């Protein structure tokens, strides 16, 4: 082929998901392009003179040098509007049900499906009137998207002016103009559909201090290592330690108004499981199916790696959009390590200089940018809202000293360390009570003390007991438990009760999968009562075996699963019986002691 | 220097000469109209074609990975014929009962598979929205698996083993015994051997023959003496046929991939030859994605009655479960069966490690309506107690067994019962799930009732034996009578 000056952009090199193209001097960084006859979607990630490097979100098999590259002029953006909730998308927001309808069970390349259904009519209800002055993010109408989600239609972030006209309540498609706003630059039609570039955070008015806990119904989290609404948590653990199940639990039971679950480079069946379960599970607060507040992003491990890199941004952008409506949103990313590996894989193909363990030097910045998109905020419209982020981390060999875990720690304030040994013993969730922490405990204390004034004391006493147990176990490991006095062996005993009867929580037990804050406090108090009574008895000389042999002990252990959230009075009854049994023991012993004297 | 040689047929181009040969890679200059991942035939001096594929293509050159080795190739004389498509396998049901090489060519003297249906061996990702969640319990007849790490149809459950451990015998036994509780279906077997020895391959063939499975088994052999890079295609070829059998023909396929460690080594070899930045232990940074592109080709889909159940065997170098190959595998598969050298040395077969083994899909395939109501709780309690046994053993090593408390001594007894009778069984012993569960309760009943925290009072009343061993003996007697 002779070398003529090419006017048209075309590929010159293909190496997996990375291609090089010439004739690209007009391209912008992060612009979306379509490559070849199939129009494979890609994104410009580097421009040097006439040459651009493009990362392609689809398989590039049989793509040839010379393939045409079509520049779209826009950065990678998502569609925002009613219809997102309940849907499942791939990493670049193609709806998976739509793809299935077109190409069956397999995802064929080059398939193009609109993210939102442009033909569907939604009932729009105006909340602004002609003549109103409106600014970015202000609400001008609403749509009942699902029985759980009222979707506010907002003025796009770059528009402000006065409402020249607005439609009356009625059914409209996403493309129908619902309002016209007179701006300094001229008239702007507003529809229910917005586009937003995924790599750019959506604007807010200001950041707020975190004050409310995200109630998850998981005892070890809510009571010991709470996450605040607007906070960020990491959940690192080796394979099989429970990252996914814990995140599923949180996605099911958290008291957020919108859940965005990003399956990023993980198993296909896990997404299928969510799709199967969530429509059937009831939200404990509203009684509605959980799917009515959930959005899924699935870019599983076998889907293209470049789209995996983007899936995180796609998910967080959808979350920000719902936050802007004044809602509390929780984002789950399973797993951020796979996302980091996608960065590494792409960086290697770009022949960038690697930093630690082959990851690009930009890894910490990228992690920070992601977690910073969470937060408690005042929206442009002036409402309190939040995006909470929970990122799973999958360290190689379960070793937390690796770069992704280490850097993530710098940008989160809540760390749920999963432990392989606990998981092996089938103690779930295998969150290790001594290696985990949450800096939000201080922030959310006020919320708990509203209903339980001594919350902090209870919590601290329990944690202290667990710490003391750990130290005592060191001794036991060396010389056996016999050398310890009964008062210390009681601590070992109570710690076991905490582990089995409080910390361990089955995701599959009807009564135990969600534990209300009230039940959490009641159980915590119950076990501490057992401890206090036991301590007193031992001080009075009652042998340990008598204490541990009390009949109600096994009931205390089983209370979490035997009693539902509605049976709190039974926990109280149990506490009463515990007091009686201890009192009986005390009387018996006193009598015996008196005789002996 | 390569020259444009001639157009071959209507598609495909042939070039003479290469500018570089390094490891498994050949660089052919100035090619035109060649695609990424295109299949290439590199024709050696003897005129014999060797399969290859394009790893990197630019206007100036193509990097070709030669799957059948570069030994004997010379830059000036080799010819490269580009075939105009990615690597494809003709698929048909008729391939059952046959033996093929690692690239899908007949190795049993029979004719090549005839089919107009030629599939790209890379497959396509299954749409998660189109998957069906696997739920049907497969009884393998092994208590360690059925009782505590149950396998379901459509699951990917690998065996993590070590050199010299009996992973072949265990997996052959699973294949021999696998059946559903209430359905008479026979699994079609797809067997992909990568870098294993001839005698191991023969062991499996003999097993298939003895159990009458040979006619519904198809084998792809890339044995230890085959060029190592060929192995990179072998699992893909096998999975492509498995997908056809399962999702087009509606069969239930059990695919065995062995040994994945050899596969990963080949991947490392190619990565090194390309001068890629290595990740952990020299394996490429994309090892996870590459393995996922294999392991995720399992499961069930909507609108097809078939299924692919996947068992990959891998040997952990130095028995290290944190080695990248088992580690990344465990991150992708739906659990793992781990073989334990200590159990093996103590003569326990199958030496399936009690704690690190896991079946992630068990929760949805056992219990009421699937196996038996008490199954999940029994398994959970066995795990918890066995974990405690490990702690007690650790303590006993330090302070001596005599110094243990009476309760801890009882745990040791439980440990013996658990390993010696529950885990331990014959290579030809096929236990029903009922037998397995009863034996589990027997073992637990060695411990005092109060220790079984995870079991409800109701289940305790039903299953806890005040007289250990009684019920299981009844059960065995019953089974014996039925025989
Ligand atoms: N809270 C829980 N309750 C019961 N079982 C759990 C729980 N968490 C994890 N598991 C068990 O552990 C297995 C692995 O958990 P998973 O979340 O998939 O691990 P990871 O994502 O860390 O690899 C699950 O299949 C399940 O059997
Ligand atoms: Mg997981």
Short mmCIF file of N, CA, C and O and ligand atoms in Angstrom, two decimals, chain A residues 237-245 247-248 266-267 270 334-335 392 394, chain B residues 330-331 360, ligand 2:
data_model
loop_
_atom_site.label_atom_id
_atom_site.label_comp_id
_atom_site.label_asym_id
_atom_site.label_seq_id
_atom_site.Cartn_x
_atom_site.Cartn_y
_atom_site.Cartn_z
N UNK A 237 -10.80 -8.68 51.62
CA UNK A 237 -10.74 -10.07 52.07
C UNK A 237 -10.35 -10.99 50.94
O UNK A 237 -10.64 -10.72 49.77
N UNK A 238 -9.69 -12.07 51.30
CA UNK A 238 -9.32 -13.09 50.31
C UNK A 238 -10.56 -13.74 49.72
O UNK A 238 -11.68 -13.44 50.14
N UNK A 239 -10.36 -14.65 48.79
CA UNK A 239 -11.54 -15.24 48.16
C UNK A 239 -12.32 -16.10 49.15
O UNK A 239 -11.73 -16.74 50.01
N UNK A 240 -13.62 -16.02 49.06
CA UNK A 240 -14.47 -16.83 49.91
C UNK A 240 -14.64 -16.30 51.33
O UNK A 240 -15.20 -16.97 52.18
N UNK A 241 -14.18 -15.09 51.60
CA UNK A 241 -14.32 -14.59 52.96
C UNK A 241 -15.64 -13.85 53.18
O UNK A 241 -15.98 -13.52 54.30
N UNK A 242 -16.36 -13.56 52.09
CA UNK A 242 -17.69 -12.99 52.26
C UNK A 242 -17.87 -11.56 51.79
O UNK A 242 -18.81 -10.89 52.22
N UNK A 243 -17.02 -11.09 50.89
CA UNK A 243 -17.17 -9.72 50.38
C UNK A 243 -18.50 -9.55 49.66
O UNK A 243 -19.24 -8.60 49.91
N UNK A 244 -18.77 -10.49 48.78
CA UNK A 244 -19.96 -10.34 47.95
C UNK A 244 -21.23 -10.50 48.76
O UNK A 244 -22.15 -9.68 48.67
N UNK A 245 -21.28 -11.53 49.59
CA UNK A 245 -22.49 -11.75 50.38
C UNK A 245 -22.73 -10.56 51.30
O UNK A 245 -23.84 -10.08 51.44
N UNK A 247 -21.82 -7.48 50.85
CA UNK A 247 -22.32 -6.36 50.04
C UNK A 247 -23.76 -6.59 49.60
O UNK A 247 -24.55 -5.66 49.57
N UNK A 248 -24.08 -7.83 49.28
CA UNK A 248 -25.48 -8.12 48.94
C UNK A 248 -26.38 -7.84 50.14
O UNK A 248 -27.46 -7.26 50.00
N UNK A 266 -16.50 -9.38 38.36
CA UNK A 266 -16.75 -10.55 39.21
C UNK A 266 -17.66 -11.55 38.48
O UNK A 266 -17.80 -11.48 37.28
N UNK A 267 -18.29 -12.44 39.22
CA UNK A 267 -19.01 -13.56 38.60
C UNK A 267 -20.37 -13.18 38.00
O UNK A 267 -21.10 -12.40 38.58
N UNK A 270 -23.44 -14.19 40.19
CA UNK A 270 -23.76 -13.34 41.35
C UNK A 270 -24.73 -12.24 40.95
O UNK A 270 -25.57 -11.81 41.74
N UNK A 334 -18.14 -4.13 43.60
CA UNK A 334 -17.57 -5.47 43.83
C UNK A 334 -16.92 -5.93 42.54
O UNK A 334 -17.60 -6.31 41.62
N UNK A 335 -15.64 -5.81 42.40
CA UNK A 335 -14.64 -5.45 43.37
C UNK A 335 -13.75 -4.35 42.82
O UNK A 335 -13.42 -4.38 41.63
N UNK A 392 -15.47 -3.29 47.71
CA UNK A 392 -14.80 -4.55 48.06
C UNK A 392 -13.39 -4.49 47.51
O UNK A 392 -13.14 -3.91 46.47
N UNK A 394 -10.06 -7.09 46.79
CA UNK A 394 -9.67 -8.51 46.70
C UNK A 394 -8.16 -8.63 46.64
O UNK A 394 -7.58 -8.73 45.57
N UNK B 330 -9.61 -19.17 42.72
CA UNK B 330 -10.59 -19.11 43.79
C UNK B 330 -11.42 -17.83 43.75
O UNK B 330 -12.57 -17.82 44.18
N UNK B 331 -10.83 -16.78 43.20
CA UNK B 331 -11.57 -15.52 43.09
C UNK B 331 -12.62 -15.58 41.97
O UNK B 331 -13.48 -14.72 41.89
N UNK B 360 -19.74 -22.33 46.98
CA UNK B 360 -20.54 -21.12 47.12
C UNK B 360 -21.99 -21.32 46.71
O UNK B 360 -22.84 -20.54 47.10
MG1 LIG C 2 -17.04 -12.04 45.71
#
